[in-house]
Amino acid sequence: MRPPFQRPENVLKRTDELIKVGQSVAALDFLYDALTSKRLTNANAASTEPVILKFVELTIEQRRGKQLKEGLTQYRNIVQHKNPESMGTVIAAMLERITKHVTEAQQSAERATIGLIEDLEETESPEDMILSSVSGEQTQDRTDRALVTPWLKFLWEAYRNLLDLLRNNVRFEGLYQKVSNQAIDFCKTYERKTEFRRLCELLRNHLQAIGKYSHQQTSINLSNADTMQLFLDTHFHQLDTATEMELWQESYRSIEDIHHLIQQSKRPVKPQAMANYFEKLTRIMYVAKNPLFLAAAWHRYYNFIFRQTKVFTEAQLQEVANNVLLSTLAVPIIKASSKILSSTAGKENKHRTQRFSNLLFLSSAPTRVSLISDLVSGDILSRVDPALRPMYDLVEEQFHPLSICREISPILGTQVAGSETNSKYGQLLCNVILTRLVQQLSQVYTSVQLDFIVGLAQFPAPYTMSAAAIERFIMHGARRGEFQLRIDHQARSVEFDTDAFDGAQSGGHGAQLQASPADLMRSQLSSVAICLANAQRVACPTFVADAQAQKAAAVAAALASMRDEHRVAVARKVVIDRRKEVVENAVARRERTEARERAIRQQREQESERQRLADEQRRREVERAQRELDAVRRAEALKLAESIREKAGIVVDINDLDMLDTDKLKVLQREQLEKDKHDMQARLKLLSRRADHTERAYRRAEQPLLADDYEKQKRSDREHHDAARRAILDTAREKHAHDVALKKRVARVFDDFNVVRQKLDTGRSEALAAERRRLREQLAEAMEERVAEYRRLRAARDEADELERVKREAEREAEELANAAKAAKAAELARLREELAVQRARDEELLRQRLEKEAEAEAGPKAPAKYVPPSRRTGATGSPAPVSASATPPAAASPKPEAPASTGKYVPPSRRQRPAQ
């Protein structure tokens, strides 16, 4: 049963009393009951805060995370509308206390590890050697797992529960971002990579849930610039931590989340933040081994920082410019071809390229040509290290196939290989230089020796390439369609193709000495068209003049029709504006409807929240009752266990009583009894088998003695039989003699006995006859009374049956009368309907005749006849007769009473006065 509500001051006082007597668990349960009380919801936050702080302290000491989360949930519901700052105070105190316990656990683990070392000169104890043979953990790892890991786990659970409590609540959005940053720092401090991945996924789910629950009253509005900035700061912190921990998949996902937030943000992001965004993107692209987007990311990064001279120094800008130059030059010239890749791989590559382009805020995918163009058009080359500046000219501008590798080798050996930041581009630059070497050789030579190319392609260490690697690279470029060549392995030569109709030539964008035959063939049609146009202007000047005249006429016609087109365009604009206005009105109506529905939905959600809180309270009541029931069951189980131990001899572990209830204990007792019974039956069976064998042995041993025993038994039986027969005969003789003597004695009084008996019979017969007469008279009277009672009951029953019959007859007659009345009424209604139909037909006929006569009167000079309604017409047959001026005088009329004057109201035929017969 839940205790009555108490004031927070009394709750704290009672809690301190329980703690002083060593009842910390009872104190925590008491605080939990006080916090979950419904009346505490209306309490003041200032008076409730000490209660929750004490509750947090006790739950941390006992490491009861579930109760801690439930208590914080209840406190959040209390203060979120009145004093949300109090929640921040409680959370800060809770995290500080848990962190302190983690630090103390680490110090205890270090002291325990040092205390385990008995001999400082001993490198490794025998126990450590045995443990290391079966496990890879050291003594420090085992100590940390025993002392530090539980508190680290508790701290991680606390961060995760806090994020679940504070998510998607506008009143705690600042506190939510603060706890998120602290959780990220926790993973970074203790190098918890698995927990960091889970934290990133949790934050990502919370961010996605904001749009799903945006209709709630306390939901976060991402259109608010301050809220969006808080989310961006948190995710940038997450991105920095992910890159520092080298979790590149989480870094990429964080980049995608930041990109999504930037697209939703209405306020422009700070340039420093965007620079950090692109700097992390360069590191991700380098790990992803994508040189093209690595160079594009360095370009975007440089574009955001080159004007921020107050934040970045010239040395930093020069280092970024060096990376831009080297990454751009390191983009491979040989690219994937659609002829090589499958359709599925091509779609995946296209999708990945589109995603990377979106992350770089590019409308289209970058190419090596566009990156080189941006490199030249900007001021990047002016900021590049002068020692690296010639590399661009050697790779992209100059044409020197015989000396390109020799001239660029010093730069590769000193400036690229000697720098830690530049050395990652070395191998890619060697591949690009080798590609340029083969392209330039193809424009000068028709065929060269393979050894000649290997001799030219000499790079400094550690970028030296073997002959096999160079040959493999050349064949790879030919397979991709970048080189038009064939290798003759027998002659060890490379033959460059000059097929003018080969369309696989990609066309290099570097320095070229002359156009290849394929390039000339591709531009042949355009050249022919230009020549024909020039010849036409010279040979047919009139054709050119006619073309110009047609052009002038077309311009004049366009000017003439421009006004009409303008009028049509204006009319169309009016129609479009009208449609736009209609659409806007519809949108406004829809928004008003959605707002009304949103308000209704919010009200329903509030009702559901109140219902949820009530259900939660009921659930807690049920859990409390269940705990009390479990305590009672445990006590009963303990008593039953003691009883079983005393009676059945079964020892039940007290620590396992939580897994055993009374039913299971009874089952255990029954099983033990069954086992004892089975053992007893087995022992009895063994004893019976042993007795059978013994009896069989006895019988086998006594079988030879049975014949002698049988003879002895026969003789003994005969002697006993003879003695018994003699005893019976002697007894019979004595009894017969005694009976004869007794008969003689009784015979002397037999006459006197008969006399006495006759006297007694005579007196008793008269009394018996009188009693029989009295009983017959009583029986006759009882029979007469029963007959009279039966006749009276039969008469009463017959009278009741008669009354019931009369009543049924009356009801049946009443029902028949009612049915007859209904039938008569229905017949009367049917007759009235028929008469009404006949009268209606007559009226229609009269109206038709009247219309015909009126038509005849209009057509000829006939005198008009006066219309007489049917109710005032005369005649036995009731046929229509027109009344005119020459009609029969009143004296000659029928002697029937005169009909009343018509009032113009319709009278049904059944109520009209009929003429006397």
Short mmCIF file of C-alpha atoms in Angstrom, two decimals, residues 242-543:
data_model
loop_
_atom_site.label_atom_id
_atom_site.label_comp_id
_atom_site.label_asym_id
_atom_site.label_seq_id
_atom_site.Cartn_x
_atom_site.Cartn_y
_atom_site.Cartn_z
CA ALA A 242 34.90 10.91 -34.90
CA THR A 243 37.90 12.06 -36.96
CA GLU A 244 40.15 12.14 -33.90
CA MET A 245 39.09 8.60 -32.97
CA GLU A 246 39.56 7.59 -36.67
CA LEU A 247 36.01 6.30 -36.99
CA TRP A 248 35.65 7.19 -40.63
CA GLN A 249 32.22 5.68 -41.22
CA GLU A 250 30.79 7.73 -38.37
CA SER A 251 32.66 10.75 -39.71
CA TYR A 252 31.01 10.32 -43.08
CA ARG A 253 27.57 9.91 -41.51
CA SER A 254 28.18 12.99 -39.37
CA ILE A 255 29.13 14.89 -42.53
CA GLU A 256 25.83 13.84 -44.10
CA ASP A 257 23.88 14.95 -41.00
CA ILE A 258 25.63 18.34 -41.02
CA HIS A 259 24.91 18.73 -44.74
CA HIS A 260 21.23 18.00 -44.09
CA LEU A 261 21.14 20.58 -41.28
CA ILE A 262 22.92 23.20 -43.39
CA GLN A 263 20.34 22.77 -46.13
CA GLN A 264 17.51 23.29 -43.62
CA SER A 265 19.16 26.24 -41.88
CA LYS A 266 17.81 29.70 -42.71
CA ARG A 267 20.83 31.45 -41.21
CA PRO A 268 24.14 31.21 -43.08
CA VAL A 269 26.67 28.99 -41.40
CA LYS A 270 29.82 30.59 -40.01
CA PRO A 271 32.78 30.47 -42.42
CA GLN A 272 34.96 28.90 -39.74
CA ALA A 273 32.43 26.10 -39.31
CA MET A 274 32.23 25.54 -43.07
CA ALA A 275 36.02 25.52 -43.27
CA ASN A 276 36.08 22.86 -40.55
CA TYR A 277 33.40 20.95 -42.50
CA PHE A 278 35.49 20.86 -45.69
CA GLU A 279 38.74 20.14 -43.80
CA LYS A 280 37.15 17.03 -42.24
CA LEU A 281 35.76 16.13 -45.65
CA THR A 282 39.28 16.16 -47.11
CA ARG A 283 40.40 13.67 -44.47
CA ILE A 284 37.38 11.45 -45.16
CA MET A 285 37.98 11.52 -48.91
CA TYR A 286 41.63 10.62 -48.40
CA VAL A 287 40.63 7.61 -46.32
CA ALA A 288 38.01 6.73 -48.95
CA LYS A 289 40.82 6.75 -51.59
CA ASN A 290 38.91 9.03 -53.94
CA PRO A 291 41.48 11.43 -55.47
CA LEU A 292 38.95 13.39 -57.54
CA PHE A 293 36.72 14.38 -54.63
CA LEU A 294 39.75 14.80 -52.39
CA ALA A 295 40.97 17.52 -54.75
CA ALA A 296 37.44 19.01 -54.95
CA ALA A 297 37.26 19.10 -51.14
CA TRP A 298 40.62 20.87 -50.94
CA HIS A 299 39.37 23.43 -53.49
CA ARG A 300 36.23 24.09 -51.44
CA TYR A 301 38.27 24.31 -48.25
CA TYR A 302 40.65 26.83 -49.78
CA ASN A 303 37.76 28.94 -51.10
CA PHE A 304 36.40 29.30 -47.56
CA ILE A 305 39.67 30.25 -45.85
CA PHE A 306 41.75 32.26 -48.33
CA ARG A 307 39.99 35.52 -47.38
CA GLN A 308 40.08 34.89 -43.63
CA THR A 309 43.59 36.24 -43.09
CA LYS A 310 42.73 37.16 -39.50
CA VAL A 311 42.04 33.55 -38.60
CA PHE A 312 44.56 31.73 -40.81
CA THR A 313 48.19 32.73 -41.22
CA GLU A 314 50.06 32.88 -44.49
CA ALA A 315 51.87 29.66 -43.62
CA GLN A 316 48.58 27.85 -43.15
CA LEU A 317 47.21 29.26 -46.41
CA GLN A 318 50.39 28.17 -48.22
CA GLU A 319 50.08 24.66 -46.81
CA VAL A 320 46.45 24.46 -47.97
CA ALA A 321 47.43 25.80 -51.42
CA ASN A 322 50.15 23.13 -51.65
CA ASN A 323 47.55 20.46 -50.88
CA VAL A 324 45.20 21.94 -53.50
CA LEU A 325 47.93 21.85 -56.15
CA LEU A 326 49.19 18.36 -55.36
CA SER A 327 45.71 16.82 -54.96
CA THR A 328 44.57 18.37 -58.25
CA LEU A 329 47.63 17.16 -60.15
CA ALA A 330 47.27 13.73 -58.48
CA VAL A 331 43.80 13.16 -59.92
CA PRO A 332 44.27 10.20 -62.31
CA ILE A 333 43.95 10.94 -65.99
CA ILE A 334 42.90 7.34 -66.65
CA LYS A 335 39.29 7.06 -65.57
CA ALA A 336 36.77 4.23 -65.51
CA SER A 337 35.09 3.50 -68.81
CA SER A 338 31.50 2.44 -69.33
CA LYS A 339 32.74 -0.34 -71.59
CA ILE A 340 34.55 -1.94 -68.70
CA LEU A 341 32.18 -1.41 -65.79
CA SER A 342 28.93 -3.33 -65.51
CA SER A 343 25.60 -1.55 -65.44
CA THR A 344 25.14 -2.16 -61.71
CA ALA A 345 28.61 -0.89 -60.87
CA GLY A 346 28.04 2.12 -63.12
CA LYS A 347 24.79 3.00 -61.31
CA GLU A 348 26.46 2.63 -57.93
CA ASN A 349 29.38 4.78 -59.05
CA LYS A 350 26.97 7.42 -60.36
CA HIS A 351 24.98 7.41 -57.14
CA ARG A 352 28.13 7.72 -55.04
CA THR A 353 29.40 10.56 -57.23
CA GLN A 354 26.10 12.40 -56.83
CA ARG A 355 26.23 12.00 -53.04
CA PHE A 356 29.79 13.29 -52.86
CA SER A 357 28.86 16.24 -55.07
CA ASN A 358 25.97 17.11 -52.79
CA LEU A 359 28.24 17.00 -49.76
CA LEU A 360 30.55 19.49 -51.52
CA PHE A 361 27.56 21.70 -52.43
CA LEU A 362 28.31 21.26 -56.15
CA SER A 363 25.59 21.28 -58.78
CA SER A 364 27.49 18.81 -60.96
CA ALA A 365 30.24 16.29 -60.41
CA PRO A 366 33.77 17.76 -60.66
CA THR A 367 36.24 16.65 -63.30
CA ARG A 368 39.97 16.92 -63.59
CA VAL A 369 39.61 19.54 -66.30
CA SER A 370 37.33 21.73 -64.17
CA LEU A 371 39.66 21.43 -61.19
CA ILE A 372 42.68 22.42 -63.33
CA SER A 373 40.66 25.38 -64.65
CA ASP A 374 39.81 26.52 -61.10
CA LEU A 375 43.45 26.08 -60.12
CA VAL A 376 44.60 28.37 -62.92
CA SER A 377 41.83 30.98 -62.68
CA GLY A 378 42.28 31.56 -58.95
CA ASP A 379 45.22 32.83 -56.94
CA ILE A 380 46.18 29.39 -55.74
CA LEU A 381 49.36 29.16 -57.80
CA SER A 382 50.52 32.47 -56.37
CA ARG A 383 50.30 31.08 -52.82
CA VAL A 384 51.93 27.73 -53.60
CA ASP A 385 55.41 27.01 -52.33
CA PRO A 386 57.85 28.20 -55.06
CA ALA A 387 59.58 24.82 -54.93
CA LEU A 388 56.34 23.10 -55.93
CA ARG A 389 55.22 25.68 -58.52
CA PRO A 390 57.20 24.17 -61.46
CA MET A 391 55.34 20.88 -61.03
CA TYR A 392 52.20 22.36 -62.59
CA ASP A 393 54.10 23.59 -65.66
CA LEU A 394 55.90 20.29 -66.09
CA VAL A 395 52.71 18.20 -65.86
CA GLU A 396 50.10 20.39 -67.57
CA GLU A 397 51.80 23.07 -69.72
CA GLN A 398 55.12 21.93 -71.14
CA PHE A 399 55.70 19.27 -73.83
CA HIS A 400 58.95 17.43 -73.08
CA PRO A 401 58.48 13.66 -73.08
CA LEU A 402 62.21 12.88 -72.92
CA SER A 403 62.93 14.96 -69.83
CA ILE A 404 59.68 15.21 -67.89
CA CYS A 405 60.60 12.50 -65.38
CA ARG A 406 64.18 13.75 -65.01
CA GLU A 407 63.06 17.33 -64.34
CA ILE A 408 60.30 16.41 -61.90
CA SER A 409 62.27 13.82 -59.91
CA PRO A 410 64.07 16.40 -57.68
CA ILE A 411 60.73 17.89 -56.67
CA LEU A 412 59.32 14.46 -55.88
CA GLY A 413 62.38 13.48 -53.90
CA THR A 414 62.68 16.61 -51.76
CA GLN A 415 59.38 18.48 -51.59
CA VAL A 416 56.94 15.55 -51.83
CA ALA A 417 58.69 12.57 -50.26
CA GLY A 418 60.36 14.73 -47.61
CA SER A 419 57.08 16.18 -46.30
CA GLU A 420 54.66 14.13 -44.24
CA THR A 421 51.59 15.99 -45.56
CA ASN A 422 52.72 15.85 -49.22
CA SER A 423 54.05 12.31 -49.35
CA LYS A 424 50.53 10.83 -49.57
CA TYR A 425 50.27 12.26 -53.14
CA GLY A 426 53.59 10.79 -54.36
CA GLN A 427 52.40 7.57 -55.94
CA LEU A 428 49.40 9.24 -57.58
CA LEU A 429 51.66 11.94 -59.04
CA CYS A 430 53.97 9.28 -60.46
CA ASN A 431 51.00 7.63 -62.19
CA VAL A 432 49.91 10.97 -63.69
CA ILE A 433 53.47 11.73 -64.87
CA LEU A 434 53.74 8.29 -66.45
CA THR A 435 50.42 8.88 -68.21
CA ARG A 436 51.66 12.21 -69.60
CA LEU A 437 54.89 10.54 -70.70
CA VAL A 438 53.06 7.89 -72.74
CA GLN A 439 50.64 10.46 -74.23
CA GLN A 440 53.44 12.76 -75.35
CA LEU A 441 55.48 9.88 -76.75
CA SER A 442 52.45 8.81 -78.81
CA GLN A 443 52.43 12.21 -80.53
CA VAL A 444 56.10 12.04 -81.44
CA TYR A 445 56.83 8.39 -82.17
CA THR A 446 55.07 5.65 -84.05
CA SER A 447 56.80 2.89 -82.12
CA VAL A 448 59.37 2.82 -79.34
CA GLN A 449 61.17 0.18 -77.38
CA LEU A 450 59.62 -0.79 -74.07
CA ASP A 451 63.04 -0.49 -72.44
CA PHE A 452 63.24 3.07 -73.76
CA ILE A 453 59.99 3.96 -71.89
CA VAL A 454 61.27 2.20 -68.75
CA GLY A 455 64.48 4.21 -69.00
CA LEU A 456 62.57 7.48 -69.24
CA ALA A 457 60.18 6.61 -66.36
CA GLN A 458 62.74 6.86 -63.58
CA PHE A 459 61.37 8.16 -60.25
CA PRO A 460 63.21 8.75 -56.98
CA ALA A 461 62.80 6.48 -53.97
CA PRO A 462 60.39 5.54 -52.51
CA TYR A 463 58.38 5.92 -55.73
CA THR A 464 60.58 3.77 -57.96
CA MET A 465 58.59 1.65 -60.43
CA SER A 466 59.80 -1.63 -61.89
CA ALA A 467 59.56 -2.55 -65.58
CA ALA A 468 56.72 -4.96 -64.86
CA ALA A 469 54.79 -2.26 -62.97
CA ILE A 470 55.30 0.22 -65.84
CA GLU A 471 54.13 -2.36 -68.39
CA ARG A 472 51.12 -3.21 -66.23
CA PHE A 473 50.25 0.48 -65.97
CA ILE A 474 50.48 0.97 -69.74
CA MET A 475 48.23 -1.99 -70.42
CA HIS A 476 45.75 -0.74 -67.84
CA GLY A 477 45.60 2.63 -69.65
CA ALA A 478 45.14 0.92 -73.01
CA ARG A 479 42.35 -1.23 -71.63
CA ARG A 480 40.61 1.89 -70.26
CA GLY A 481 40.87 3.56 -73.67
CA GLU A 482 43.35 6.30 -72.66
CA PHE A 483 46.25 4.97 -74.77
CA GLN A 484 46.06 3.87 -78.43
CA LEU A 485 48.90 1.38 -78.53
CA ARG A 486 49.90 -2.26 -78.78
CA ILE A 487 52.80 -4.02 -77.10
CA ASP A 488 54.88 -6.43 -79.16
CA HIS A 489 56.40 -8.69 -76.51
CA GLN A 490 58.51 -10.55 -79.02
CA ALA A 491 60.21 -7.37 -80.18
CA ARG A 492 59.87 -5.69 -76.78
CA SER A 493 58.37 -2.63 -78.46
CA VAL A 494 55.33 -0.39 -78.11
CA GLU A 495 53.47 0.53 -81.30
CA PHE A 496 51.18 3.57 -81.21
CA ASP A 497 48.02 3.31 -83.33
CA THR A 498 47.23 5.99 -85.90
CA ASP A 499 43.81 4.77 -86.94
CA ALA A 500 41.86 7.83 -87.89
CA PHE A 501 38.51 6.07 -87.42
CA ASP A 502 39.15 4.77 -83.91
CA GLY A 503 36.70 6.57 -81.65
CA ALA A 504 38.11 5.19 -78.39
CA GLN A 505 40.73 7.96 -78.13
CA SER A 506 39.86 10.05 -75.09
CA GLY A 507 41.83 13.10 -76.04
CA GLY A 508 44.24 14.43 -73.46
CA HIS A 509 43.84 17.92 -72.04
CA GLY A 510 47.54 18.50 -71.36
CA ALA A 511 50.20 19.95 -73.62
CA GLN A 512 50.04 18.59 -77.22
CA LEU A 513 52.53 18.93 -80.02
CA GLN A 514 50.03 18.17 -82.79
CA ALA A 515 46.56 16.76 -83.26
CA SER A 516 46.24 13.04 -83.68
CA PRO A 517 44.65 11.51 -86.82
CA ALA A 518 41.59 10.51 -84.81
CA ASP A 519 41.16 14.10 -83.58
CA LEU A 520 41.47 15.39 -87.14
CA MET A 521 38.90 12.88 -88.37
CA ARG A 522 36.45 13.86 -85.63
CA SER A 523 36.64 17.52 -86.75
CA GLN A 524 36.61 16.71 -90.49
CA LEU A 525 32.87 17.28 -91.01
CA SER A 526 32.90 20.65 -89.28
CA SER A 527 35.88 21.72 -91.37
CA VAL A 528 34.09 20.68 -94.59
CA ALA A 529 30.99 22.61 -93.53
CA ILE A 530 33.01 25.77 -92.90
CA CYS A 531 34.71 25.50 -96.29
CA LEU A 532 31.41 24.96 -98.12
CA ALA A 533 29.87 27.99 -96.41
CA ASN A 534 32.78 30.19 -97.46
CA ALA A 535 32.56 28.89 -101.06
CA GLN A 536 28.82 29.58 -101.15
CA ARG A 537 29.29 33.20 -100.11
CA VAL A 538 31.81 33.69 -102.92
CA ALA A 539 30.07 31.75 -105.70
CA CYS A 540 26.40 32.72 -105.04
CA PRO A 541 26.14 36.24 -103.59
CA THR A 542 22.44 36.45 -104.57
CA PHE A 543 21.69 33.48 -102.34
#
